Amino acid sequence: MLEYVEEFVNKIISFGKFKRSEILNKAYGELLTSIAGMQKYGVVLIPAIINKVKTFKGLLIIDTTDNPKYGLKEIAIKMKNLSNGGYSQGFKIVLFLYKVKTKTYPLGFALIHKESKKQEELVLNALSRLRNAFKLKPEMVIADAGFSTLETLKRLNNYG
């Protein structure tokens, strides 16, 4: 699966209008190391960015985006295209972002594919790691209704 992840790294880095030259080599190395640990957690988090922003009050944003891919049927999932009602094969990407005033920082991502854990489990893993390993305490968590599962709401309530 790691061979399919590489293309997302530059998209994640560029999300907040970052340029590769703005990311310290240490942070970029940590990102690549996190990708290697994706098998264990199913989520890739970027420690250097998380440690930089956790001292600021901000919003944790959790959102998904679909990434249609063809020719990867062995790992791609079936996704509904809401614009035309059709279906395609691809990945769903769960993004974990942190908004501080007018700037949005990419904290990490998870890829949903045939061999991955379910979306809810990936989000719960990310929330646990952000709170317990990184001590991130956002003022608010913003996500669409697809993330409003009972377990996710319980976890957020338990975290305060």
Tab-separated table of N, CA and C in Angstrom:
chain	number	residue	atom	x	y	z
A	1	MET	N	0.824	-1.201	0.000
A	1	MET	CA	0.000	0.000	0.000
A	1	MET	C	0.860	1.253	0.000
A	2	LEU	N	2.054	1.190	0.582
A	2	LEU	CA	2.890	2.385	0.686
A	2	LEU	C	3.225	2.990	-0.663
A	3	GLU	N	3.343	2.146	-1.689
A	3	GLU	CA	3.664	2.690	-3.002
A	3	GLU	C	2.558	3.600	-3.544
A	4	TYR	N	1.329	3.462	-3.039
A	4	TYR	CA	0.226	4.308	-3.486
A	4	TYR	C	0.108	5.591	-2.679
A	5	VAL	N	0.817	5.673	-1.565
A	5	VAL	CA	0.705	6.812	-0.657
A	5	VAL	C	1.566	7.986	-1.098
A	6	GLU	N	2.667	7.721	-1.752
A	6	GLU	CA	3.635	8.773	-2.071
A	6	GLU	C	3.018	9.980	-2.763
A	7	GLU	N	2.093	9.768	-3.681
A	7	GLU	CA	1.497	10.889	-4.398
A	7	GLU	C	0.697	11.820	-3.492
A	8	PHE	N	0.216	11.303	-2.352
A	8	PHE	CA	-0.557	12.127	-1.441
A	8	PHE	C	0.310	13.035	-0.577
A	9	VAL	N	1.561	12.661	-0.387
A	9	VAL	CA	2.438	13.437	0.488
A	9	VAL	C	2.528	14.878	0.010
A	10	ASN	N	2.812	15.082	-1.251
A	10	ASN	CA	2.932	16.450	-1.762
A	10	ASN	C	1.599	17.187	-1.747
A	11	LYS	N	0.491	16.478	-1.943
A	11	LYS	CA	-0.821	17.123	-1.855
A	11	LYS	C	-1.090	17.599	-0.431
A	12	ILE	N	-0.755	16.762	0.543
A	12	ILE	CA	-0.981	17.121	1.943
A	12	ILE	C	-0.119	18.318	2.316
A	13	ILE	N	1.142	18.280	1.932
A	13	ILE	CA	2.052	19.381	2.254
A	13	ILE	C	1.574	20.677	1.613
A	14	SER	N	1.094	20.600	0.381
A	14	SER	CA	0.698	21.814	-0.332
A	14	SER	C	-0.692	22.291	0.044
A	15	PHE	N	-1.427	21.532	0.869
A	15	PHE	CA	-2.807	21.878	1.194
A	15	PHE	C	-2.947	23.283	1.759
A	16	GLY	N	-2.132	23.616	2.738
A	16	GLY	CA	-2.219	24.935	3.362
A	16	GLY	C	-1.354	25.968	2.660
A	17	LYS	N	-1.153	25.758	1.361
A	17	LYS	CA	-0.322	26.639	0.538
A	17	LYS	C	1.141	26.614	1.006
A	18	PHE	N	1.543	25.463	1.572
A	18	PHE	CA	2.942	25.271	1.920
A	18	PHE	C	3.694	24.897	0.654
A	19	LYS	N	4.958	25.207	0.634
A	19	LYS	CA	5.848	24.746	-0.419
A	19	LYS	C	6.811	23.770	0.230
A	20	ARG	N	7.287	22.823	-0.529
A	20	ARG	CA	8.234	21.842	0.021
A	20	ARG	C	9.427	22.552	0.664
A	21	SER	N	9.856	23.670	0.077
A	21	SER	CA	11.013	24.401	0.608
A	21	SER	C	10.731	25.009	1.986
A	22	GLU	N	9.435	25.166	2.351
A	22	GLU	CA	9.073	25.725	3.658
A	22	GLU	C	9.039	24.666	4.751
A	23	ILE	N	9.061	23.414	4.368
A	23	ILE	CA	9.019	22.326	5.331
A	23	ILE	C	10.458	21.925	5.647
A	24	LEU	N	10.824	21.979	6.912
A	24	LEU	CA	12.169	21.580	7.309
A	24	LEU	C	12.419	20.123	6.938
A	25	ASN	N	13.656	19.815	6.600
A	25	ASN	CA	13.991	18.440	6.236
A	25	ASN	C	13.624	17.469	7.347
A	26	LYS	N	13.788	17.898	8.602
A	26	LYS	CA	13.431	17.039	9.732
A	26	LYS	C	11.940	16.718	9.705
A	27	ALA	N	11.117	17.726	9.457
A	27	ALA	CA	9.669	17.517	9.404
A	27	ALA	C	9.291	16.613	8.241
A	28	TYR	N	9.933	16.815	7.108
A	28	TYR	CA	9.656	15.979	5.938
A	28	TYR	C	10.060	14.535	6.233
A	29	GLY	N	11.185	14.354	6.897
A	29	GLY	CA	11.634	13.019	7.287
A	29	GLY	C	10.657	12.361	8.244
A	30	GLU	N	10.125	13.154	9.197
A	30	GLU	CA	9.131	12.624	10.137
A	30	GLU	C	7.864	12.197	9.406
A	31	LEU	N	7.484	12.953	8.391
A	31	LEU	CA	6.308	12.596	7.599
A	31	LEU	C	6.525	11.251	6.920
A	32	LEU	N	7.688	11.082	6.312
A	32	LEU	CA	7.968	9.815	5.640
A	32	LEU	C	8.025	8.659	6.639
A	33	THR	N	8.574	8.907	7.827
A	33	THR	CA	8.604	7.880	8.875
A	33	THR	C	7.187	7.531	9.315
A	34	SER	N	6.328	8.539	9.433
A	34	SER	CA	4.933	8.297	9.814
A	34	SER	C	4.226	7.440	8.781
A	35	ILE	N	4.539	7.669	7.521
A	35	ILE	CA	3.926	6.870	6.456
A	35	ILE	C	4.326	5.411	6.609
A	36	ALA	N	5.584	5.182	6.970
A	36	ALA	CA	6.045	3.805	7.158
A	36	ALA	C	5.281	3.125	8.298
A	37	GLY	N	4.812	3.884	9.299
A	37	GLY	CA	4.055	3.322	10.416
A	37	GLY	C	2.564	3.245	10.162
A	38	MET	N	2.148	3.515	8.946
A	38	MET	CA	0.727	3.545	8.607
A	38	MET	C	0.054	2.193	8.843
A	39	GLN	N	0.803	1.104	8.672
A	39	GLN	CA	0.217	-0.225	8.868
A	39	GLN	C	-0.323	-0.385	10.284
A	40	LYS	N	0.362	0.187	11.267
A	40	LYS	CA	-0.030	0.002	12.677
A	40	LYS	C	-1.284	0.786	13.039
A	41	TYR	N	-1.323	2.075	12.670
A	41	TYR	CA	-2.427	2.948	13.081
A	41	TYR	C	-3.454	3.201	11.982
A	42	GLY	N	-3.035	3.082	10.733
A	42	GLY	CA	-3.923	3.416	9.626
A	42	GLY	C	-3.984	4.906	9.363
A	43	VAL	N	-3.295	5.683	10.187
A	43	VAL	CA	-3.315	7.143	10.091
A	43	VAL	C	-1.880	7.648	10.042
A	44	VAL	N	-1.641	8.631	9.198
A	44	VAL	CA	-0.329	9.282	9.121
A	44	VAL	C	-0.469	10.654	9.751
A	45	LEU	N	0.306	10.917	10.793
A	45	LEU	CA	0.317	12.230	11.433
A	45	LEU	C	1.709	12.836	11.275
A	46	ILE	N	1.779	14.154	11.230
A	46	ILE	CA	3.038	14.865	10.981
A	46	ILE	C	3.472	15.531	12.283
A	47	PRO	N	4.345	14.874	13.051
A	47	PRO	CA	4.715	15.369	14.381
A	47	PRO	C	5.244	16.806	14.402
A	48	ALA	N	6.084	17.189	13.472
A	48	ALA	CA	6.662	18.535	13.507
A	48	ALA	C	5.588	19.615	13.391
A	49	ILE	N	4.602	19.394	12.552
A	49	ILE	CA	3.533	20.391	12.392
A	49	ILE	C	2.623	20.383	13.614
A	50	ILE	N	2.289	19.193	14.116
A	50	ILE	CA	1.424	19.101	15.294
A	50	ILE	C	2.082	19.795	16.479
A	51	ASN	N	3.363	19.527	16.698
A	51	ASN	CA	4.071	20.148	17.817
A	51	ASN	C	4.175	21.660	17.661
A	52	LYS	N	4.226	22.133	16.429
A	52	LYS	CA	4.295	23.577	16.179
A	52	LYS	C	2.969	24.262	16.503
A	53	VAL	N	1.847	23.643	16.128
A	53	VAL	CA	0.551	24.320	16.261
A	53	VAL	C	-0.162	24.046	17.575
A	54	LYS	N	0.247	23.039	18.324
A	54	LYS	CA	-0.515	22.680	19.526
A	54	LYS	C	-0.457	23.741	20.620
A	55	THR	N	0.450	24.678	20.510
A	55	THR	CA	0.521	25.755	21.497
A	55	THR	C	-0.468	26.876	21.191
A	56	PHE	N	-1.127	26.813	20.027
A	56	PHE	CA	-2.087	27.840	19.618
A	56	PHE	C	-3.513	27.337	19.785
A	57	LYS	N	-4.419	28.235	20.134
A	57	LYS	CA	-5.833	27.901	20.139
A	57	LYS	C	-6.269	27.754	18.688
A	58	GLY	N	-7.006	26.688	18.427
A	58	GLY	CA	-7.439	26.475	17.053
A	58	GLY	C	-8.548	25.454	16.967
A	59	LEU	N	-8.940	25.177	15.737
A	59	LEU	CA	-10.010	24.237	15.441
A	59	LEU	C	-9.428	23.007	14.767
A	60	LEU	N	-9.831	21.827	15.202
A	60	LEU	CA	-9.478	20.599	14.516
A	60	LEU	C	-10.566	20.338	13.488
A	61	ILE	N	-10.177	20.217	12.248
A	61	ILE	CA	-11.117	19.968	11.161
A	61	ILE	C	-10.860	18.566	10.629
A	62	ILE	N	-11.919	17.780	10.528
A	62	ILE	CA	-11.830	16.437	9.967
A	62	ILE	C	-12.732	16.403	8.750
A	63	ASP	N	-12.165	16.046	7.613
A	63	ASP	CA	-12.948	16.055	6.377
A	63	ASP	C	-12.446	14.947	5.462
A	64	THR	N	-13.293	14.549	4.543
A	64	THR	CA	-12.895	13.530	3.574
A	64	THR	C	-12.916	14.100	2.171
A	65	THR	N	-12.146	13.468	1.338
A	65	THR	CA	-12.169	13.762	-0.083
A	65	THR	C	-12.008	12.444	-0.818
A	66	ASP	N	-12.657	12.309	-1.944
A	66	ASP	CA	-12.548	11.088	-2.740
A	66	ASP	C	-11.480	11.280	-3.795
A	67	ASN	N	-10.756	10.227	-4.077
A	67	ASN	CA	-9.706	10.272	-5.084
A	67	ASN	C	-9.890	9.069	-6.010
A	68	PRO	N	-10.638	9.263	-7.107
A	68	PRO	CA	-10.857	8.141	-8.025
A	68	PRO	C	-9.537	7.673	-8.636
A	69	LYS	N	-9.360	6.386	-8.681
A	69	LYS	CA	-8.183	5.779	-9.295
A	69	LYS	C	-8.657	4.559	-10.069
A	70	TYR	N	-8.147	4.404	-11.230
A	70	TYR	CA	-8.548	3.278	-12.057
A	70	TYR	C	-7.361	2.340	-12.214
A	71	GLY	N	-7.645	1.048	-12.386
A	71	GLY	CA	-6.590	0.073	-12.558
A	71	GLY	C	-6.021	-0.439	-11.248
A	72	LEU	N	-6.616	-0.079	-10.119
A	72	LEU	CA	-6.129	-0.544	-8.815
A	72	LEU	C	-7.224	-1.333	-8.105
A	73	LYS	N	-7.965	-2.133	-8.837
A	73	LYS	CA	-9.127	-2.814	-8.268
A	73	LYS	C	-8.799	-3.693	-7.078
A	74	GLU	N	-7.555	-4.171	-6.981
A	74	GLU	CA	-7.215	-5.052	-5.862
A	74	GLU	C	-7.252	-4.336	-4.517
A	75	ILE	N	-7.116	-3.005	-4.498
A	75	ILE	CA	-7.177	-2.294	-3.222
A	75	ILE	C	-8.185	-1.145	-3.212
A	76	ALA	N	-8.659	-0.712	-4.364
A	76	ALA	CA	-9.586	0.421	-4.423
A	76	ALA	C	-10.970	0.009	-3.916
A	77	ILE	N	-11.705	1.004	-3.404
A	77	ILE	CA	-13.071	0.759	-2.946
A	77	ILE	C	-14.056	1.376	-3.941
A	78	LYS	N	-15.292	0.921	-3.893
A	78	LYS	CA	-16.346	1.471	-4.734
A	78	LYS	C	-16.865	2.740	-4.071
A	79	MET	N	-16.873	3.844	-4.826
A	79	MET	CA	-17.317	5.133	-4.278
A	79	MET	C	-18.418	5.701	-5.145
A	80	LYS	N	-19.425	6.285	-4.503
A	80	LYS	CA	-20.516	6.922	-5.233
A	80	LYS	C	-20.125	8.345	-5.596
A	81	ASN	N	-20.349	8.718	-6.845
A	81	ASN	CA	-20.099	10.075	-7.313
A	81	ASN	C	-21.402	10.855	-7.157
A	82	LEU	N	-21.435	11.780	-6.196
A	82	LEU	CA	-22.670	12.513	-5.912
A	82	LEU	C	-23.074	13.463	-7.036
A	83	SER	N	-22.123	13.866	-7.873
A	83	SER	CA	-22.459	14.810	-8.938
A	83	SER	C	-23.233	14.155	-10.076
A	84	ASN	N	-22.979	12.860	-10.331
A	84	ASN	CA	-23.693	12.236	-11.444
A	84	ASN	C	-24.412	10.944	-11.050
A	85	GLY	N	-24.321	10.539	-9.773
A	85	GLY	CA	-25.005	9.343	-9.308
A	85	GLY	C	-24.311	8.045	-9.678
A	86	GLY	N	-23.204	8.132	-10.395
A	86	GLY	CA	-22.473	6.930	-10.789
A	86	GLY	C	-21.502	6.474	-9.715
A	87	TYR	N	-20.752	5.446	-10.052
A	87	TYR	CA	-19.769	4.895	-9.126
A	87	TYR	C	-18.408	4.843	-9.783
A	88	SER	N	-17.369	4.898	-8.964
A	88	SER	CA	-16.009	4.739	-9.464
A	88	SER	C	-15.213	3.976	-8.417
A	89	GLN	N	-14.040	3.552	-8.788
A	89	GLN	CA	-13.128	2.881	-7.874
A	89	GLN	C	-12.094	3.895	-7.410
A	90	GLY	N	-11.658	3.812	-6.173
A	90	GLY	CA	-10.634	4.734	-5.724
A	90	GLY	C	-10.385	4.655	-4.230
A	91	PHE	N	-9.855	5.738	-3.693
A	91	PHE	CA	-9.548	5.865	-2.281
A	91	PHE	C	-10.367	6.993	-1.705
A	92	LYS	N	-10.658	6.893	-0.444
A	92	LYS	CA	-11.220	8.024	0.290
A	92	LYS	C	-10.096	8.485	1.206
A	93	ILE	N	-9.876	9.776	1.264
A	93	ILE	CA	-8.826	10.338	2.091
A	93	ILE	C	-9.480	11.122	3.216
A	94	VAL	N	-9.130	10.789	4.456
A	94	VAL	CA	-9.600	11.540	5.616
A	94	VAL	C	-8.479	12.505	5.973
A	95	LEU	N	-8.780	13.795	5.974
A	95	LEU	CA	-7.793	14.819	6.299
A	95	LEU	C	-8.007	15.313	7.724
A	96	PHE	N	-6.908	15.503	8.424
A	96	PHE	CA	-6.926	16.076	9.768
A	96	PHE	C	-6.188	17.403	9.678
A	97	LEU	N	-6.929	18.486	9.881
A	97	LEU	CA	-6.402	19.839	9.694
A	97	LEU	C	-6.558	20.628	10.981
A	98	TYR	N	-5.734	21.647	11.142
A	98	TYR	CA	-5.817	22.502	12.330
A	98	TYR	C	-5.826	23.947	11.863
A	99	LYS	N	-6.905	24.655	12.166
A	99	LYS	CA	-7.051	26.035	11.723
A	99	LYS	C	-6.735	26.978	12.882
A	100	VAL	N	-5.758	27.834	12.648
A	100	VAL	CA	-5.368	28.872	13.605
A	100	VAL	C	-5.547	30.202	12.880
A	101	LYS	N	-6.519	30.980	13.336
A	101	LYS	CA	-6.876	32.257	12.699
A	101	LYS	C	-7.143	32.022	11.218
A	102	THR	N	-6.292	32.526	10.321
A	102	THR	CA	-6.556	32.410	8.888
A	102	THR	C	-5.731	31.327	8.204
A	103	LYS	N	-4.904	30.620	8.946
A	103	LYS	CA	-4.019	29.618	8.347
A	103	LYS	C	-4.487	28.223	8.750
A	104	THR	N	-4.484	27.308	7.791
A	104	THR	CA	-4.865	25.930	8.041
A	104	THR	C	-3.647	25.034	7.845
A	105	TYR	N	-3.375	24.213	8.861
A	105	TYR	CA	-2.201	23.342	8.844
A	105	TYR	C	-2.623	21.889	8.661
A	106	PRO	N	-1.973	21.153	7.787
A	106	PRO	CA	-2.276	19.725	7.645
A	106	PRO	C	-1.598	18.939	8.762
A	107	LEU	N	-2.380	18.255	9.586
A	107	LEU	CA	-1.826	17.448	10.674
A	107	LEU	C	-1.581	16.012	10.256
A	108	GLY	N	-2.326	15.566	9.260
A	108	GLY	CA	-2.154	14.203	8.799
A	108	GLY	C	-3.326	13.739	7.966
A	109	PHE	N	-3.323	12.455	7.663
A	109	PHE	CA	-4.371	11.893	6.820
A	109	PHE	C	-4.469	10.390	7.031
A	110	ALA	N	-5.556	9.840	6.556
A	110	ALA	CA	-5.761	8.389	6.523
A	110	ALA	C	-6.343	8.054	5.156
A	111	LEU	N	-5.957	6.916	4.638
A	111	LEU	CA	-6.487	6.452	3.355
A	111	LEU	C	-7.437	5.296	3.614
A	112	ILE	N	-8.616	5.381	3.041
A	112	ILE	CA	-9.583	4.296	3.177
A	112	ILE	C	-9.564	3.518	1.867
A	113	HIS	N	-9.252	2.253	1.987
A	113	HIS	CA	-9.185	1.355	0.836
A	113	HIS	C	-9.637	-0.026	1.296
A	114	LYS	N	-9.610	-1.006	0.425
A	114	LYS	CA	-10.136	-2.334	0.755
A	114	LYS	C	-9.471	-2.949	1.978
A	115	GLU	N	-8.184	-2.728	2.143
A	115	GLU	CA	-7.442	-3.376	3.227
A	115	GLU	C	-7.366	-2.519	4.489
A	116	SER	N	-7.910	-1.309	4.458
A	116	SER	CA	-7.795	-0.408	5.610
A	116	SER	C	-8.884	-0.678	6.640
A	117	LYS	N	-8.698	-0.074	7.778
A	117	LYS	CA	-9.740	-0.088	8.794
A	117	LYS	C	-10.880	0.803	8.309
A	118	LYS	N	-12.007	0.709	8.949
A	118	LYS	CA	-13.162	1.538	8.597
A	118	LYS	C	-12.912	2.994	8.998
A	119	GLN	N	-13.642	3.905	8.369
A	119	GLN	CA	-13.466	5.338	8.605
A	119	GLN	C	-13.570	5.687	10.085
A	120	GLU	N	-14.576	5.168	10.776
A	120	GLU	CA	-14.769	5.495	12.190
A	120	GLU	C	-13.548	5.089	13.014
A	121	GLU	N	-13.020	3.897	12.775
A	121	GLU	CA	-11.870	3.415	13.541
A	121	GLU	C	-10.629	4.273	13.262
A	122	LEU	N	-10.448	4.680	12.007
A	122	LEU	CA	-9.310	5.537	11.665
A	122	LEU	C	-9.407	6.893	12.368
A	123	VAL	N	-10.607	7.466	12.393
A	123	VAL	CA	-10.810	8.756	13.051
A	123	VAL	C	-10.587	8.617	14.559
A	124	LEU	N	-11.108	7.548	15.154
A	124	LEU	CA	-10.897	7.321	16.587
A	124	LEU	C	-9.410	7.157	16.907
A	125	ASN	N	-8.680	6.435	16.051
A	125	ASN	CA	-7.232	6.281	16.240
A	125	ASN	C	-6.533	7.632	16.182
A	126	ALA	N	-6.910	8.443	15.202
A	126	ALA	CA	-6.275	9.763	15.057
A	126	ALA	C	-6.588	10.650	16.258
A	127	LEU	N	-7.846	10.669	16.687
A	127	LEU	CA	-8.212	11.484	17.849
A	127	LEU	C	-7.431	11.059	19.084
A	128	SER	N	-7.317	9.757	19.285
A	128	SER	CA	-6.563	9.255	20.443
A	128	SER	C	-5.100	9.661	20.372
A	129	ARG	N	-4.495	9.505	19.228
A	129	ARG	CA	-3.077	9.851	19.100
A	129	ARG	C	-2.857	11.351	19.217
A	130	LEU	N	-3.752	12.152	18.631
A	130	LEU	CA	-3.596	13.607	18.726
A	130	LEU	C	-3.690	14.058	20.175
A	131	ARG	N	-4.584	13.461	20.928
A	131	ARG	CA	-4.751	13.864	22.334
A	131	ARG	C	-3.684	13.259	23.239
A	132	ASN	N	-3.484	11.951	23.133
A	132	ASN	CA	-2.626	11.256	24.091
A	132	ASN	C	-1.136	11.358	23.762
A	133	ALA	N	-0.776	11.211	22.516
A	133	ALA	CA	0.642	11.245	22.148
A	133	ALA	C	1.151	12.665	21.946
A	134	PHE	N	0.289	13.532	21.405
A	134	PHE	CA	0.735	14.887	21.070
A	134	PHE	C	0.167	15.969	21.988
A	135	LYS	N	-0.780	15.593	22.854
A	135	LYS	CA	-1.398	16.546	23.799
A	135	LYS	C	-2.078	17.719	23.087
A	136	LEU	N	-2.631	17.477	21.907
A	136	LEU	CA	-3.351	18.515	21.158
A	136	LEU	C	-4.725	18.699	21.788
A	137	LYS	N	-5.064	19.953	22.107
A	137	LYS	CA	-6.352	20.263	22.718
A	137	LYS	C	-7.020	21.395	21.929
A	138	PRO	N	-7.714	21.040	20.855
A	138	PRO	CA	-8.380	22.081	20.066
A	138	PRO	C	-9.547	22.685	20.834
A	139	GLU	N	-9.885	23.917	20.477
A	139	GLU	CA	-11.055	24.558	21.090
A	139	GLU	C	-12.342	23.882	20.643
A	140	MET	N	-12.321	23.369	19.415
A	140	MET	CA	-13.516	22.771	18.840
A	140	MET	C	-13.090	21.788	17.750
A	141	VAL	N	-13.924	20.780	17.523
A	141	VAL	CA	-13.711	19.838	16.426
A	141	VAL	C	-14.845	20.048	15.434
A	142	ILE	N	-14.478	20.253	14.191
A	142	ILE	CA	-15.471	20.483	13.144
A	142	ILE	C	-15.384	19.327	12.142
A	143	ALA	N	-16.533	18.717	11.866
A	143	ALA	CA	-16.604	17.627	10.897
A	143	ALA	C	-18.030	17.560	10.373
A	144	ASP	N	-18.207	16.921	9.235
A	144	ASP	CA	-19.565	16.808	8.717
A	144	ASP	C	-20.281	15.628	9.386
A	145	ALA	N	-21.538	15.448	9.046
A	145	ALA	CA	-22.383	14.456	9.725
A	145	ALA	C	-21.862	13.036	9.583
A	146	GLY	N	-21.084	12.763	8.575
A	146	GLY	CA	-20.540	11.417	8.380
A	146	GLY	C	-19.629	10.972	9.507
A	147	PHE	N	-19.158	11.910	10.306
A	147	PHE	CA	-18.278	11.586	11.426
A	147	PHE	C	-19.022	11.571	12.757
A	148	SER	N	-20.318	11.800	12.719
A	148	SER	CA	-21.108	11.903	13.948
A	148	SER	C	-21.607	10.544	14.408
A	149	THR	N	-20.692	9.606	14.565
A	149	THR	CA	-21.087	8.302	15.072
A	149	THR	C	-21.119	8.365	16.603
A	150	LEU	N	-21.816	7.444	17.196
A	150	LEU	CA	-21.937	7.416	18.654
A	150	LEU	C	-20.560	7.293	19.308
A	151	GLU	N	-19.714	6.416	18.784
A	151	GLU	CA	-18.388	6.216	19.374
A	151	GLU	C	-17.528	7.476	19.259
A	152	THR	N	-17.587	8.155	18.137
A	152	THR	CA	-16.798	9.379	17.963
A	152	THR	C	-17.286	10.468	18.908
A	153	LEU	N	-18.594	10.620	19.021
A	153	LEU	CA	-19.139	11.628	19.932
A	153	LEU	C	-18.790	11.307	21.384
A	154	LYS	N	-18.838	10.016	21.763
A	154	LYS	CA	-18.429	9.621	23.118
A	154	LYS	C	-16.963	9.986	23.364
A	155	ARG	N	-16.119	9.690	22.381
A	155	ARG	CA	-14.685	9.965	22.542
A	155	ARG	C	-14.447	11.446	22.720
A	156	LEU	N	-15.099	12.271	21.918
A	156	LEU	CA	-14.933	13.714	22.038
A	156	LEU	C	-15.442	14.226	23.380
A	157	ASN	N	-16.583	13.704	23.818
A	157	ASN	CA	-17.115	14.097	25.132
A	157	ASN	C	-16.175	13.699	26.261
A	158	ASN	N	-15.602	12.522	26.168
A	158	ASN	CA	-14.648	12.057	27.187
A	158	ASN	C	-13.407	12.928	27.227
A	159	TYR	N	-12.995	13.442	26.085
A	159	TYR	CA	-11.795	14.285	26.011
A	159	TYR	C	-12.079	15.713	26.448
A	160	GLY	N	-13.351	16.062	26.526
A	160	GLY	CA	-13.689	17.430	26.922
A	160	GLY	C	-13.607	18.333	25.734
